[in-house]
Short mmCIF file of C-alpha atoms in Angstrom, two decimals:
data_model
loop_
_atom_site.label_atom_id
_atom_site.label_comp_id
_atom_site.label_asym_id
_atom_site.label_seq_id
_atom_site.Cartn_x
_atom_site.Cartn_y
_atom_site.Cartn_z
CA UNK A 1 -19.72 -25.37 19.99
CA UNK A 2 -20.96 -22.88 17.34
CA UNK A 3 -19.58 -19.84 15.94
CA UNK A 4 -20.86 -16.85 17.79
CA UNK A 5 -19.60 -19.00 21.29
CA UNK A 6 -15.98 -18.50 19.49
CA UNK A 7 -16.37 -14.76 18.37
CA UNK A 8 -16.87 -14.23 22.14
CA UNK A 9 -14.25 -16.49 23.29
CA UNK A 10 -11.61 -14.80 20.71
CA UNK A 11 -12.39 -11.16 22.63
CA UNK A 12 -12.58 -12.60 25.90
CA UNK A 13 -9.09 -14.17 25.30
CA UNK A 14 -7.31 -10.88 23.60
CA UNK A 15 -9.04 -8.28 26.11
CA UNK A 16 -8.51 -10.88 29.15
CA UNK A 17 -11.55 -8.78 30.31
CA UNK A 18 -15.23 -10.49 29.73
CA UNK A 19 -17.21 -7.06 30.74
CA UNK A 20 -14.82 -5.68 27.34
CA UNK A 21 -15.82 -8.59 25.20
CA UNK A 22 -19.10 -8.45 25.66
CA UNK A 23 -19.11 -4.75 24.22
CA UNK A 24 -17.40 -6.08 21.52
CA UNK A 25 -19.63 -8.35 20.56
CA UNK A 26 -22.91 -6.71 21.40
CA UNK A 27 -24.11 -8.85 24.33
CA UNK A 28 -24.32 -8.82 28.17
CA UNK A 29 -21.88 -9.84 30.49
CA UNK A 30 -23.60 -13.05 31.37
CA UNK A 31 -24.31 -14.13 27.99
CA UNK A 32 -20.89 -13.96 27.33
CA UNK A 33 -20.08 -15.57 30.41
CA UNK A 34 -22.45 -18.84 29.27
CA UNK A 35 -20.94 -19.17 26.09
CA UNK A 36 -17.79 -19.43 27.72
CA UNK A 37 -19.11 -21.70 29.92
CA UNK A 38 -20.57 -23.85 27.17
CA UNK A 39 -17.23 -23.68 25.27
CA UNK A 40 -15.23 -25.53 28.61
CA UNK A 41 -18.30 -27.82 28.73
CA UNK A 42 -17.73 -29.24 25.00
CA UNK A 43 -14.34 -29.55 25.15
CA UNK A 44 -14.26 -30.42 28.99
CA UNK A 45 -11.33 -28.18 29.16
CA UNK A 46 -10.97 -24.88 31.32
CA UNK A 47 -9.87 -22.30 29.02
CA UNK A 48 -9.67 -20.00 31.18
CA UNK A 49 -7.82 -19.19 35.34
CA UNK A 50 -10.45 -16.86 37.21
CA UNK A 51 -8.77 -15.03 40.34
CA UNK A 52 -11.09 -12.94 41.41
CA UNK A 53 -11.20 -10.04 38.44
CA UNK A 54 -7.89 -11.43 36.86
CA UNK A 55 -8.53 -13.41 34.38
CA UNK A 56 -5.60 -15.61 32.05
CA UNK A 57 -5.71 -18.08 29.51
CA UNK A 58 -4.78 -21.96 30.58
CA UNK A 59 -2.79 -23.75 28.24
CA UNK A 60 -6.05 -25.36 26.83
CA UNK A 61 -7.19 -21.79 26.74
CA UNK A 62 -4.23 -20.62 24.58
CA UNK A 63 -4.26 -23.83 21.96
CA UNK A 64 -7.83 -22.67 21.07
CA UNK A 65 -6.87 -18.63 20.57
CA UNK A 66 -4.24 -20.39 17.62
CA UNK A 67 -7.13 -22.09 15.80
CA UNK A 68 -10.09 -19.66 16.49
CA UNK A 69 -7.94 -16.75 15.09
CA UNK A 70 -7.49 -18.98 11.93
CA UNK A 71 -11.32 -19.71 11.71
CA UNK A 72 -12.08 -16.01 12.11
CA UNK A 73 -9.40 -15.04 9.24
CA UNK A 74 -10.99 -17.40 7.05
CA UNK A 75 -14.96 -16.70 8.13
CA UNK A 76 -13.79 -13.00 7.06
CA UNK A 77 -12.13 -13.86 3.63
CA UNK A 78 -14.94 -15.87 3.04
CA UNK A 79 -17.29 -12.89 3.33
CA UNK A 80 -15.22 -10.78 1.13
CA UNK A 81 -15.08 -13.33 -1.42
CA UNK A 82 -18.70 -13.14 -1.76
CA UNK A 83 -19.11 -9.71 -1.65
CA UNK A 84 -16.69 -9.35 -4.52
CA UNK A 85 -18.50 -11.31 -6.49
CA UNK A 86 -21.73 -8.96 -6.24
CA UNK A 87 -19.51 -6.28 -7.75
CA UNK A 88 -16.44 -6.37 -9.58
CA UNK A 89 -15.25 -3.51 -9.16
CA UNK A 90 -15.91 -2.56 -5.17
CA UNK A 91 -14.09 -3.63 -1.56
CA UNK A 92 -11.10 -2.73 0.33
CA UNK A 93 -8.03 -3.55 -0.18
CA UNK A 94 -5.05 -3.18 2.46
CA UNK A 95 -1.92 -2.70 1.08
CA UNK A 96 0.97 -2.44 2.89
CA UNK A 97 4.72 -1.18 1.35
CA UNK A 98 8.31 -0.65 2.48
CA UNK A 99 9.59 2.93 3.14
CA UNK A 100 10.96 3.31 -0.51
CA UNK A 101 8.06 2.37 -2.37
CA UNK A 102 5.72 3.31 0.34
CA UNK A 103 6.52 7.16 0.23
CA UNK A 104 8.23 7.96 -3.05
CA UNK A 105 6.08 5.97 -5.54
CA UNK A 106 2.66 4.23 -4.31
CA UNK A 107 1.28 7.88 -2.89
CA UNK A 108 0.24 8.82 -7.00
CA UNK A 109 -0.32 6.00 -8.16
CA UNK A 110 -3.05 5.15 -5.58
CA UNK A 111 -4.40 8.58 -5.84
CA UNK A 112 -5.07 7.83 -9.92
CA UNK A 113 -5.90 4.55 -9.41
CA UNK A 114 -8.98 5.59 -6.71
CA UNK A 115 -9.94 8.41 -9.20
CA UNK A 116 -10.48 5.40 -11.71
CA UNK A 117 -12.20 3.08 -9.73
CA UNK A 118 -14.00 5.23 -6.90
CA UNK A 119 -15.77 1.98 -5.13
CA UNK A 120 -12.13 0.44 -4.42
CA UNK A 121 -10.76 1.72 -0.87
CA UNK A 122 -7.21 1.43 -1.08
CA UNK A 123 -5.65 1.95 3.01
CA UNK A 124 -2.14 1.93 2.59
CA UNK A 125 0.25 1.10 5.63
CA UNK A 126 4.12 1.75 5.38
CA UNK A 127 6.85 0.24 7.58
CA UNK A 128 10.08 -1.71 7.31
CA UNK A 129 10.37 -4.54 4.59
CA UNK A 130 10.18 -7.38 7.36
CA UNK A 131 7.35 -6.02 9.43
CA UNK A 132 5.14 -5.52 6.12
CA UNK A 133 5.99 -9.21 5.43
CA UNK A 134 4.79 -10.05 9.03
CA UNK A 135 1.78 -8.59 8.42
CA UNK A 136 0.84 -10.32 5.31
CA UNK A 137 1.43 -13.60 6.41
CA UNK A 138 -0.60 -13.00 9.83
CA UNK A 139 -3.23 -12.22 7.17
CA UNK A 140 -3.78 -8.32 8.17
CA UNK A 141 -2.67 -7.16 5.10
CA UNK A 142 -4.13 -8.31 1.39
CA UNK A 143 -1.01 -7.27 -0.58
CA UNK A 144 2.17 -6.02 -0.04
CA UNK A 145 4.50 -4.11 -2.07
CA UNK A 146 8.38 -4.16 -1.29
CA UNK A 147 11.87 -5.43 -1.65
CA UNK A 148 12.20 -9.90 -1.86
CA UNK A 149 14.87 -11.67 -1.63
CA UNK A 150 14.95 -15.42 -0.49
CA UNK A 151 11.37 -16.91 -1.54
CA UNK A 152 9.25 -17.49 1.35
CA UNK A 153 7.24 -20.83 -0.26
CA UNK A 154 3.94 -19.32 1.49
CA UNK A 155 3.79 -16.28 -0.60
CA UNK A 156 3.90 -15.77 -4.52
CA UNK A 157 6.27 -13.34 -6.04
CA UNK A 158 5.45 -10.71 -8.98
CA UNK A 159 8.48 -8.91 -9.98
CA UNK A 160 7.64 -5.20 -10.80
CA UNK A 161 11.22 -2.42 -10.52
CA UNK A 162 14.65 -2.68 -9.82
CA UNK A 163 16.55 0.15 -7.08
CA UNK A 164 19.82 0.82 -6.57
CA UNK A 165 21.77 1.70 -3.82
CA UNK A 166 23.81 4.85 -4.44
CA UNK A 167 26.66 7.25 -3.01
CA UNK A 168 25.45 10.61 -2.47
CA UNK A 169 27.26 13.94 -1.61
CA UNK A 170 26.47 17.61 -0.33
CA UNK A 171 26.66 19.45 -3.91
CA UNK A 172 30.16 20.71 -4.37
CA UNK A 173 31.40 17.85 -3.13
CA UNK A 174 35.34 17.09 -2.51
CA UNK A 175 35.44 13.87 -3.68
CA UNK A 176 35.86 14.10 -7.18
CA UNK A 177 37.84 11.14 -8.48
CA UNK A 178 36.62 9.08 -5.86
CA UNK A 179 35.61 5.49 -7.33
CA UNK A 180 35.68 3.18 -4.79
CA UNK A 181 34.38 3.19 -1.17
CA UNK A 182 37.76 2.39 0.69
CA UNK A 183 38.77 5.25 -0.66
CA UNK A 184 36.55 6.52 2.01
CA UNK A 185 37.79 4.92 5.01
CA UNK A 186 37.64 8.10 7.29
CA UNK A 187 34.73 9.84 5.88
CA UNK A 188 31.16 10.09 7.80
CA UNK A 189 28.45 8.29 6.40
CA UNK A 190 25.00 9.39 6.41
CA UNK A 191 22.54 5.59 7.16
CA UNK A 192 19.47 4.39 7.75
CA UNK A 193 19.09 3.04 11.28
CA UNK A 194 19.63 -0.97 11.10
CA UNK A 195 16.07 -2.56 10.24
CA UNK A 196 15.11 -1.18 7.10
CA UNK A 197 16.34 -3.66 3.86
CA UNK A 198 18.26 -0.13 3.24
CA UNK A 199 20.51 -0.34 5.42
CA UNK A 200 20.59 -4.28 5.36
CA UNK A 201 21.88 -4.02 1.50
CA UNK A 202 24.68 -1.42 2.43
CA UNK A 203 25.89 -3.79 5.69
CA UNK A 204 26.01 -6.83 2.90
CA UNK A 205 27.90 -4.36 0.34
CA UNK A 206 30.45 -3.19 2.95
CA UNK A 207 31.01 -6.90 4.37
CA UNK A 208 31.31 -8.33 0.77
CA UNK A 209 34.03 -5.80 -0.35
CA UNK A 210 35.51 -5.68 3.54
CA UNK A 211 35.06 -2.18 4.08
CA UNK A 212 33.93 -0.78 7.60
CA UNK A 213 33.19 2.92 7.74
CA UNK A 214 35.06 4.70 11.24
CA UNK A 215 32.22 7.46 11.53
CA UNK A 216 28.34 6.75 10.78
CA UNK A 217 25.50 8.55 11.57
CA UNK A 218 22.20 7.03 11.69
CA UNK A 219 18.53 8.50 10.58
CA UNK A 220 15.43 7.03 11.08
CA UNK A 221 14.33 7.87 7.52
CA UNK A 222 15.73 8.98 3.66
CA UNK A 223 14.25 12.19 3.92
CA UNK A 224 16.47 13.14 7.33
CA UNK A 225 19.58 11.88 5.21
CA UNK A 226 18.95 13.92 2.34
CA UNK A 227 18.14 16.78 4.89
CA UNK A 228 21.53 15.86 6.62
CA UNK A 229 23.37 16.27 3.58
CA UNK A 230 22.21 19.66 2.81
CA UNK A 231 23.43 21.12 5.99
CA UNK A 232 26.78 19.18 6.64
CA UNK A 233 29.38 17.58 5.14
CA UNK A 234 28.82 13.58 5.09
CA UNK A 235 28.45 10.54 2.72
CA UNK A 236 24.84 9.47 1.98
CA UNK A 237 23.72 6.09 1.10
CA UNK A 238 20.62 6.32 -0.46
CA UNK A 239 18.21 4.39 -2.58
CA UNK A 240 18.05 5.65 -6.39
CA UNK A 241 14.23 5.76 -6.17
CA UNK A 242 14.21 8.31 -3.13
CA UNK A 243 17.18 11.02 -4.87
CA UNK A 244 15.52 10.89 -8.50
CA UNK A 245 13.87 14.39 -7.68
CA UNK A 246 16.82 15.90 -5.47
CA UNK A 247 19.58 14.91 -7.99
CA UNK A 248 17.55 16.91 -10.73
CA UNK A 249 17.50 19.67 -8.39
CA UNK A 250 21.22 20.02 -8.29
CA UNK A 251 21.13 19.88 -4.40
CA UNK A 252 23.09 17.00 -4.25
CA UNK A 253 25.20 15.18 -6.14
CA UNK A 254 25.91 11.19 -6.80
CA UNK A 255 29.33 9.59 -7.20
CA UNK A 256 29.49 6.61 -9.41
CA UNK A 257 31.30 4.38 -6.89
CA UNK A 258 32.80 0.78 -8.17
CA UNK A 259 31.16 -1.62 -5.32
CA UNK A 260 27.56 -1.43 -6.12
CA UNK A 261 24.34 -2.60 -4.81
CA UNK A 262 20.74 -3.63 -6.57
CA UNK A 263 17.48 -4.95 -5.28
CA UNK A 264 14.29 -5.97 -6.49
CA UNK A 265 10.52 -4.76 -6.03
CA UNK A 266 7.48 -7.11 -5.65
CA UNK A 267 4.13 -7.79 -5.99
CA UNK A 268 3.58 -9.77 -3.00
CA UNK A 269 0.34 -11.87 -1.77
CA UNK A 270 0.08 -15.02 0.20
CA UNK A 271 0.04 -17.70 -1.98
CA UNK A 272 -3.14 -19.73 -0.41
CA UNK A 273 -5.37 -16.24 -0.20
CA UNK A 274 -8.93 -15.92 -2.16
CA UNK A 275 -7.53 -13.18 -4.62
CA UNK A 276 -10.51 -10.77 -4.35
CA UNK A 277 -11.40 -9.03 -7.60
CA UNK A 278 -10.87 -5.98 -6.96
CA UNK A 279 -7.25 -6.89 -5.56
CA UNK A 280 -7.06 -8.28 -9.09
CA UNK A 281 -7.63 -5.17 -10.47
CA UNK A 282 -5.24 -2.80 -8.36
CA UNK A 283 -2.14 -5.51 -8.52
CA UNK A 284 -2.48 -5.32 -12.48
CA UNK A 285 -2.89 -1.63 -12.28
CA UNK A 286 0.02 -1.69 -9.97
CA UNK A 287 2.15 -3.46 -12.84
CA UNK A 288 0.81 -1.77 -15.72
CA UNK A 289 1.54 1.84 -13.93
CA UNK A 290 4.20 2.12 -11.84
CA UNK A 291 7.20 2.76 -13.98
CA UNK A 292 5.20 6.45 -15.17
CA UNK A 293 6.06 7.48 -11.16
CA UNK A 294 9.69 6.50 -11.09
#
């Protein structure tokens, strides 16, 4: 067994195609073919069932994918941990973030931070809390930025901003003297769609205080609330983070409702990972920075 006769085996197994693999891995079909071959050989195991072109992975076949994906993931941090140590201050970093932080605060503050240190690539990738956390731990993200709240022991936890969750009214609103949500019983609420830790923190609020709205509307995202809002009457729920702007505007208005909601932000990396330099540098920078864009 060596390492190139995995590298082929890992594309033959995800493409289930070995004329595709080969391309991937810049060799002919029958080379690729042999190293398969040479694989089953040293482990006298078939990895994989041939029908004529269909090809699927035994259970043999299936074990290895596990533990040649890990080898992989760790032959490529390896290679970046060297790298980084040619130059401090170059590599990519993949950071991925939660709605919230991902469109209302990281956008700036990656756009000064790659002025400063033009060799660092920052890609960022935005998506619900628990996808992002996904990602990290399958190792194709480097950092992640978002809301925590029970401890996973695999990752390591940086505190960096607090959020709130706040009530949120077409301007002119009227619901003055409103102060407490079952107060609003038969009023239609504005939501994110169930997913997002959003909408997971206003479920929690309404089940701790045993309130259950009779008319809801759902949105994919904050900005098609906040769009909602201008054009109809409803009841937003809406972090504090993503109105900031829009509140100064006079557009909308918030009500300062009793039952209230807070989260946290973090720094998040997995807690085994070779911390790369220049990851170093952004996550500081991160910390450092990020209360000038909120």
């Amino acid at each position: 067994m060596d390492f190139h006769q995995l590298k082929s085996f890992y594309y033959v197994a995800n493409y289930l195609n070995f004329s595709k693999a080969a391309e991937k891995v810049s060799l002919s079909q029958p080379a690729v073919s042999r190293q398969i071959e040479a694989l089953e050989a040293y482990y006298k195991l078939s990895l994989f069932n041939r029908s004529g072109r269909k090809v699927e992975l035994t259970d043999a076949g299936r074990r290895l994918l596990q533990y040649t994906e890990k080898i992989l993931l760790l032959t490529e941090e390896t290679e970046k941990a060297m790298m980084a140590l040619t130059n401090l201050e170059t590599g990519d970093i993949r950071v991925g973030a939660c709605t919230t932080v991902g469109n209302y605060i990281l956008p700036a503050l990656i756009v000064d931070f790659q002025n400063k240190y033009k060799k660092i690539k920052v890609d960022l990738i935005i998506d619900h809390t628990d996808s992002i956390i996904e990602k990290l731990k399958k190792g194709e993200l480097d950092v992640a930025i978002t809301a925590y709240g029970n401890n996973d022991p695999f990752l390591t936890y940086k505190p960096i901003l607090k959020d709130e969750i706040v009530f949120v009214t077409e301007r002119g609103s009227r619901l003055d003297g409103v102060s407490s949500i079952h107060q609003l019983k038969n009023e239609l609420f504005f939501l994110r769609k169930k997913g997002s830790n959003t909408r997971e923190l206003i479920d929690l609020l309404f089940e701790s205080h045993g309130f259950q709205p009779t008319k809801v509307l759902e949105f994919d995202t904050n900005e098609a609330i906040m769009r909602a809002l201008k054009n109809g009457r409803g009841i937003g729920i809406l972090p504090q983070l993503v109105i900031t702007d829009t509140l100064q505007s006079g557009q909308i208005e918030r009500y300062e409702i009793n039952e209230r909601s807070q989260r946290s932000f973090a720094v998040i990396s997995p807690r085994e990972k070779f911390i790369s330099p220049s990851l170093l540098i952004f996550s500081n920078y991160i910390k450092k920075n990020i209360f000038a864009y909120n």
